[in-house]
DNA sequence: GAACCTATTGTTAGAGA
DNA sequence: GTCTCTAACAATAGGTT
């Protein structure tokens, strides 16, 4: 039903007016809440084509009071601690890009992990991988192997107390570093695999897994 | 986990500061969205104890521009179309009271209806009712009876085409007028009944009901 | 239009690192 | 204190009347 709004001028004048009225309400409410909850002085002025005079909050006197504080500052002072629209937008974009890169990284890591488990099941064809993929896959294999080896040692020494076993698979957020364009489509094209690894990997790994049933690789692919 | 915040000063200074920072972010985002989506000029100034200089949006120049529009108006003009904090709060309270009264009314109507169906099943004791309850119950009975009579006539004339039957029960939002304090607890105390009327009321009513199975009185009690 | 409704998206309180 | 997470709550886009 409801679409995710795109942050740009609403073309339809009727819808624009409607949105304006709704959001103005919401905005004033938010200002009121901020002032009430946090004991700060704030004001808002909205100069719209829908009314001849600007709409202000919390009152004419209130606006003038807050504004006079503002006007008292020198221009240099004013510029400090100030958010301007361009800066605000740039900052927002930067934040979103950062978030996007993080997701790309997590996705790539999940994919490499999926692929690794696929290989352990003999389902994968490594020949299609490019150099970087192979490198990342190899290093993940090595990391995984060392953890598995550790677990074997621990379990061999004292069969019962499986309390302090290192986790079998690491969090996708951290391990391998990469930051190029690994999206889901590409994943499915290049690797042509299913996200379905519920079966134990090998008899050996399955045995190791009894302590914390964690070998199956979940589909961790994330989107914004 | 999360409590519904009460709109009053946050006592804990740490929490207050934290909330301030979060909500300031949110507020500036909202201002940006309003301006972008609706093509209006707006500014916000926040003068907090956390920063020596006021925080403004969209920019010093932007604020001055919008403010100059505001200052141009005569004081009389300014007062027009203006929301001040007290007015805003009063308006909010009025709206909430209106909503509350509406809910009271709906609840009372639902209760009278429940009671009526209870009576039809012979489960209720009418002696505990006060004058107003009896009056409302009587008028609802009469309304219901007239609808039932209509339905009997329609069904007697042409047994098949049950298309344009009037609805058996009216919407709780409209019918009886009353606006005093009928809440759920009182309902249960005074009337001592269950909200459970799934069984057909009488053989006759049950027969009439086949067309649209609507005789059972749902529990419509609402809260804010 | 304005007023209401509700599925959906957006904001944020509280907890944890 | 700052950053992150997420369930819970609030705002609201797009309908309907």
Short mmCIF file of N, CA and C in Angstrom, two decimals, chain B residues 44-149:
data_model
loop_
_atom_site.label_atom_id
_atom_site.label_comp_id
_atom_site.label_asym_id
_atom_site.label_seq_id
_atom_site.Cartn_x
_atom_site.Cartn_y
_atom_site.Cartn_z
N UNK B 44 14.84 26.27 11.95
CA UNK B 44 14.73 25.84 13.34
C UNK B 44 15.95 26.34 14.08
N UNK B 45 15.74 26.78 15.30
CA UNK B 45 16.85 27.22 16.14
C UNK B 45 16.70 26.52 17.48
N UNK B 46 17.78 25.90 17.90
CA UNK B 46 17.75 25.21 19.19
C UNK B 46 18.85 25.79 20.07
N UNK B 47 18.43 26.34 21.18
CA UNK B 47 19.38 26.98 22.09
C UNK B 47 19.47 26.11 23.33
N UNK B 48 20.49 25.26 23.36
CA UNK B 48 20.57 24.27 24.42
C UNK B 48 21.69 24.58 25.40
N UNK B 49 21.57 24.07 26.60
CA UNK B 49 22.66 24.23 27.58
C UNK B 49 23.88 23.42 27.20
N UNK B 50 23.75 22.58 26.17
CA UNK B 50 24.86 21.70 25.82
C UNK B 50 25.84 22.36 24.85
N UNK B 51 25.43 23.47 24.28
CA UNK B 51 26.32 24.16 23.36
C UNK B 51 26.19 25.66 23.62
N UNK B 52 27.34 26.34 23.47
CA UNK B 52 27.32 27.77 23.78
C UNK B 52 26.52 28.56 22.76
N UNK B 53 26.62 28.15 21.51
CA UNK B 53 25.88 28.89 20.48
C UNK B 53 24.67 28.09 20.03
N UNK B 54 23.61 28.78 19.65
CA UNK B 54 22.41 28.07 19.21
C UNK B 54 22.70 27.24 17.97
N UNK B 55 22.01 26.17 17.88
CA UNK B 55 22.12 25.33 16.69
C UNK B 55 21.00 25.71 15.74
N UNK B 56 21.34 25.98 14.51
CA UNK B 56 20.31 26.46 13.59
C UNK B 56 20.23 25.60 12.34
N UNK B 57 19.13 25.71 11.69
CA UNK B 57 18.92 24.99 10.44
C UNK B 57 18.04 25.87 9.57
N UNK B 58 18.24 26.01 8.29
CA UNK B 58 19.19 25.28 7.45
C UNK B 58 20.56 25.94 7.39
N UNK B 59 20.69 27.18 7.82
CA UNK B 59 21.98 27.86 7.78
C UNK B 59 21.75 29.22 8.40
N UNK B 60 22.82 29.91 8.75
CA UNK B 60 22.65 31.24 9.33
C UNK B 60 21.85 32.12 8.37
N UNK B 61 22.28 32.12 7.11
CA UNK B 61 21.60 32.95 6.13
C UNK B 61 20.14 32.52 5.99
N UNK B 62 19.96 31.23 5.95
CA UNK B 62 18.60 30.70 5.81
C UNK B 62 17.72 31.17 6.95
N UNK B 63 18.23 31.08 8.15
CA UNK B 63 17.46 31.50 9.31
C UNK B 63 17.15 32.98 9.20
N UNK B 64 18.17 33.76 8.86
CA UNK B 64 17.97 35.21 8.78
C UNK B 64 16.95 35.55 7.71
N UNK B 65 16.99 34.82 6.61
CA UNK B 65 16.04 35.09 5.54
C UNK B 65 14.61 34.83 6.01
N UNK B 66 14.41 33.64 6.59
CA UNK B 66 13.08 33.29 7.04
C UNK B 66 12.63 34.24 8.15
N UNK B 67 13.57 34.56 9.03
CA UNK B 67 13.22 35.43 10.14
C UNK B 67 12.87 36.82 9.64
N UNK B 68 13.55 37.29 8.61
CA UNK B 68 13.25 38.64 8.14
C UNK B 68 11.84 38.70 7.58
N UNK B 69 11.43 37.64 6.92
CA UNK B 69 10.04 37.55 6.47
C UNK B 69 9.12 37.71 7.67
N UNK B 70 9.50 37.04 8.73
CA UNK B 70 8.68 37.05 9.93
C UNK B 70 8.66 38.44 10.56
N UNK B 71 9.84 39.05 10.59
CA UNK B 71 9.95 40.35 11.24
C UNK B 71 9.23 41.44 10.43
N UNK B 72 9.14 41.24 9.13
CA UNK B 72 8.48 42.23 8.28
C UNK B 72 7.01 42.43 8.67
N UNK B 73 6.39 41.36 9.10
CA UNK B 73 4.97 41.46 9.42
C UNK B 73 4.78 42.38 10.62
N UNK B 74 3.68 43.07 10.61
CA UNK B 74 3.33 43.85 11.79
C UNK B 74 3.04 42.87 12.92
N UNK B 75 3.04 43.38 14.12
CA UNK B 75 2.77 42.51 15.25
C UNK B 75 1.38 41.90 15.13
N UNK B 76 0.45 42.71 14.68
CA UNK B 76 -0.91 42.19 14.49
C UNK B 76 -0.93 41.06 13.48
N UNK B 77 -0.24 41.27 12.36
CA UNK B 77 -0.15 40.23 11.33
C UNK B 77 0.51 38.98 11.89
N UNK B 78 1.54 39.22 12.67
CA UNK B 78 2.29 38.08 13.20
C UNK B 78 1.40 37.19 14.05
N UNK B 79 0.55 37.83 14.81
CA UNK B 79 -0.26 37.07 15.75
C UNK B 79 -1.25 36.16 15.03
N UNK B 80 -1.66 36.63 13.85
CA UNK B 80 -2.57 35.82 13.05
C UNK B 80 -1.83 34.56 12.59
N UNK B 81 -2.58 33.49 12.34
CA UNK B 81 -1.99 32.25 11.81
C UNK B 81 -0.82 31.74 12.64
N UNK B 82 -0.83 32.03 13.92
CA UNK B 82 0.34 31.67 14.69
C UNK B 82 -0.04 30.66 15.77
N UNK B 83 0.85 29.71 15.96
CA UNK B 83 0.64 28.71 16.99
C UNK B 83 1.55 29.08 18.15
N UNK B 84 1.02 29.31 19.31
CA UNK B 84 1.95 29.44 20.43
C UNK B 84 1.89 28.19 21.28
N UNK B 85 2.87 28.06 22.14
CA UNK B 85 3.02 26.79 22.84
C UNK B 85 1.78 26.45 23.66
N UNK B 86 1.28 27.46 24.37
CA UNK B 86 0.12 27.17 25.21
C UNK B 86 -1.06 26.71 24.36
N UNK B 87 -1.29 27.46 23.29
CA UNK B 87 -2.38 27.09 22.40
C UNK B 87 -2.19 25.69 21.86
N UNK B 88 -0.95 25.38 21.52
CA UNK B 88 -0.65 24.07 20.95
C UNK B 88 -0.99 22.97 21.94
N UNK B 89 -0.55 23.16 23.17
CA UNK B 89 -0.80 22.15 24.19
C UNK B 89 -2.30 22.04 24.47
N UNK B 90 -2.97 23.20 24.60
CA UNK B 90 -4.40 23.16 24.85
C UNK B 90 -5.13 22.41 23.74
N UNK B 91 -4.73 22.70 22.52
CA UNK B 91 -5.34 22.05 21.37
C UNK B 91 -5.13 20.54 21.43
N UNK B 92 -3.91 20.14 21.79
CA UNK B 92 -3.63 18.72 21.89
C UNK B 92 -4.53 18.07 22.94
N UNK B 93 -4.65 18.75 24.09
CA UNK B 93 -5.49 18.19 25.16
C UNK B 93 -6.94 18.09 24.70
N UNK B 94 -7.41 19.14 24.03
CA UNK B 94 -8.78 19.13 23.56
C UNK B 94 -9.02 17.95 22.62
N UNK B 95 -8.06 17.75 21.71
CA UNK B 95 -8.19 16.64 20.76
C UNK B 95 -8.26 15.30 21.49
N UNK B 96 -7.40 15.16 22.49
CA UNK B 96 -7.37 13.89 23.20
C UNK B 96 -8.66 13.67 23.99
N UNK B 97 -9.19 14.76 24.58
CA UNK B 97 -10.45 14.63 25.30
C UNK B 97 -11.58 14.22 24.37
N UNK B 98 -11.57 14.83 23.20
CA UNK B 98 -12.59 14.49 22.22
C UNK B 98 -12.54 13.00 21.88
N UNK B 99 -11.31 12.54 21.64
CA UNK B 99 -11.09 11.14 21.32
C UNK B 99 -11.57 10.25 22.48
N UNK B 100 -11.29 10.69 23.70
CA UNK B 100 -11.68 9.93 24.88
C UNK B 100 -13.19 9.83 24.99
N UNK B 101 -13.86 10.97 24.79
CA UNK B 101 -15.31 10.95 24.86
C UNK B 101 -15.92 10.03 23.82
N UNK B 102 -15.32 10.08 22.63
CA UNK B 102 -15.80 9.21 21.56
C UNK B 102 -15.69 7.75 21.98
N UNK B 103 -14.57 7.41 22.57
CA UNK B 103 -14.36 6.03 23.00
C UNK B 103 -15.34 5.65 24.11
N UNK B 104 -15.55 6.59 25.05
CA UNK B 104 -16.53 6.34 26.09
C UNK B 104 -17.89 6.01 25.48
N UNK B 105 -18.25 6.83 24.52
CA UNK B 105 -19.55 6.65 23.89
C UNK B 105 -19.64 5.29 23.20
N UNK B 106 -18.60 4.97 22.43
CA UNK B 106 -18.60 3.69 21.73
C UNK B 106 -18.68 2.54 22.73
N UNK B 107 -17.92 2.67 23.81
CA UNK B 107 -17.93 1.60 24.81
C UNK B 107 -19.31 1.45 25.42
N UNK B 108 -19.90 2.55 25.78
CA UNK B 108 -21.24 2.47 26.38
C UNK B 108 -22.22 1.82 25.42
N UNK B 109 -22.13 2.22 24.15
CA UNK B 109 -23.04 1.63 23.17
C UNK B 109 -22.83 0.13 23.05
N UNK B 110 -21.55 -0.26 23.03
CA UNK B 110 -21.25 -1.69 22.95
C UNK B 110 -21.82 -2.42 24.15
N UNK B 111 -21.70 -1.78 25.31
CA UNK B 111 -22.17 -2.43 26.53
C UNK B 111 -23.68 -2.60 26.53
N UNK B 112 -24.37 -1.54 26.11
CA UNK B 112 -25.83 -1.63 26.04
C UNK B 112 -26.22 -2.75 25.08
N UNK B 113 -25.48 -2.82 23.96
CA UNK B 113 -25.79 -3.85 22.97
C UNK B 113 -25.55 -5.24 23.54
N UNK B 114 -24.38 -5.39 24.19
CA UNK B 114 -24.08 -6.66 24.85
C UNK B 114 -25.21 -7.03 25.79
N UNK B 115 -25.62 -6.04 26.57
CA UNK B 115 -26.65 -6.29 27.57
C UNK B 115 -27.96 -6.72 26.91
N UNK B 116 -28.28 -6.04 25.81
CA UNK B 116 -29.51 -6.39 25.10
C UNK B 116 -29.48 -7.84 24.67
N UNK B 117 -28.35 -8.26 24.04
CA UNK B 117 -28.29 -9.64 23.58
C UNK B 117 -28.34 -10.60 24.77
N UNK B 118 -27.71 -10.18 25.88
CA UNK B 118 -27.79 -10.98 27.09
C UNK B 118 -29.23 -11.17 27.53
N UNK B 119 -30.01 -10.09 27.48
CA UNK B 119 -31.42 -10.17 27.86
C UNK B 119 -32.17 -11.13 26.97
N UNK B 120 -31.90 -11.05 25.66
CA UNK B 120 -32.59 -11.93 24.72
C UNK B 120 -32.29 -13.39 25.03
N UNK B 121 -31.14 -13.63 25.63
CA UNK B 121 -30.80 -14.99 26.00
C UNK B 121 -31.29 -15.32 27.41
N UNK B 122 -31.90 -14.37 28.05
CA UNK B 122 -32.41 -14.59 29.40
C UNK B 122 -31.34 -14.64 30.46
N UNK B 123 -30.15 -14.13 30.15
CA UNK B 123 -29.05 -14.21 31.10
C UNK B 123 -28.97 -13.00 32.04
N UNK B 124 -29.67 -11.94 31.71
CA UNK B 124 -29.45 -10.69 32.42
C UNK B 124 -30.53 -10.40 33.46
N UNK B 125 -30.11 -9.63 34.43
CA UNK B 125 -31.05 -9.18 35.44
C UNK B 125 -31.19 -7.66 35.30
N UNK B 126 -32.34 -7.24 34.86
CA UNK B 126 -32.55 -5.83 34.53
C UNK B 126 -32.73 -4.98 35.78
N UNK B 127 -32.93 -5.61 36.91
CA UNK B 127 -33.26 -4.83 38.11
C UNK B 127 -32.13 -3.91 38.56
N UNK B 128 -30.91 -4.30 38.26
CA UNK B 128 -29.79 -3.46 38.74
C UNK B 128 -29.60 -2.18 37.92
N UNK B 129 -30.24 -2.09 36.79
CA UNK B 129 -30.01 -0.94 35.91
C UNK B 129 -30.59 0.34 36.48
N UNK B 130 -29.86 1.45 36.27
CA UNK B 130 -30.42 2.73 36.67
C UNK B 130 -31.31 3.26 35.54
N UNK B 131 -31.91 4.42 35.78
CA UNK B 131 -32.88 4.96 34.82
C UNK B 131 -32.30 5.18 33.43
N UNK B 132 -31.10 5.75 33.40
CA UNK B 132 -30.53 6.06 32.08
C UNK B 132 -30.24 4.77 31.33
N UNK B 133 -29.67 3.78 32.04
CA UNK B 133 -29.37 2.50 31.40
C UNK B 133 -30.64 1.89 30.82
N UNK B 134 -31.70 1.91 31.65
CA UNK B 134 -32.96 1.33 31.17
C UNK B 134 -33.47 2.05 29.94
N UNK B 135 -33.40 3.39 29.99
CA UNK B 135 -33.88 4.17 28.84
C UNK B 135 -33.10 3.82 27.57
N UNK B 136 -31.77 3.79 27.70
CA UNK B 136 -30.95 3.50 26.52
C UNK B 136 -31.22 2.09 26.03
N UNK B 137 -31.34 1.17 26.97
CA UNK B 137 -31.58 -0.22 26.61
C UNK B 137 -32.91 -0.34 25.88
N UNK B 138 -33.92 0.35 26.42
CA UNK B 138 -35.25 0.31 25.81
C UNK B 138 -35.19 0.82 24.37
N UNK B 139 -34.53 1.96 24.19
CA UNK B 139 -34.53 2.54 22.84
C UNK B 139 -33.75 1.65 21.87
N UNK B 140 -32.68 1.01 22.37
CA UNK B 140 -31.95 0.10 21.49
C UNK B 140 -32.82 -1.10 21.14
N UNK B 141 -33.53 -1.63 22.15
CA UNK B 141 -34.46 -2.73 21.89
C UNK B 141 -35.46 -2.34 20.81
N UNK B 142 -36.02 -1.14 20.95
CA UNK B 142 -37.04 -0.73 19.98
C UNK B 142 -36.46 -0.63 18.58
N UNK B 143 -35.26 -0.04 18.51
CA UNK B 143 -34.60 0.09 17.22
C UNK B 143 -34.37 -1.30 16.61
N UNK B 144 -33.85 -2.20 17.44
CA UNK B 144 -33.54 -3.55 16.99
C UNK B 144 -34.81 -4.26 16.53
N UNK B 145 -35.85 -4.12 17.34
CA UNK B 145 -37.12 -4.78 17.03
C UNK B 145 -37.65 -4.31 15.68
N UNK B 146 -37.54 -3.00 15.43
CA UNK B 146 -38.08 -2.48 14.17
C UNK B 146 -37.28 -3.05 12.99
N UNK B 147 -35.97 -3.16 13.18
CA UNK B 147 -35.16 -3.74 12.10
C UNK B 147 -35.54 -5.19 11.88
N UNK B 148 -35.69 -5.92 12.97
CA UNK B 148 -36.06 -7.33 12.86
C UNK B 148 -37.39 -7.47 12.14
N UNK B 149 -38.36 -6.61 12.51
CA UNK B 149 -39.67 -6.64 11.86
C UNK B 149 -39.54 -6.41 10.36
#
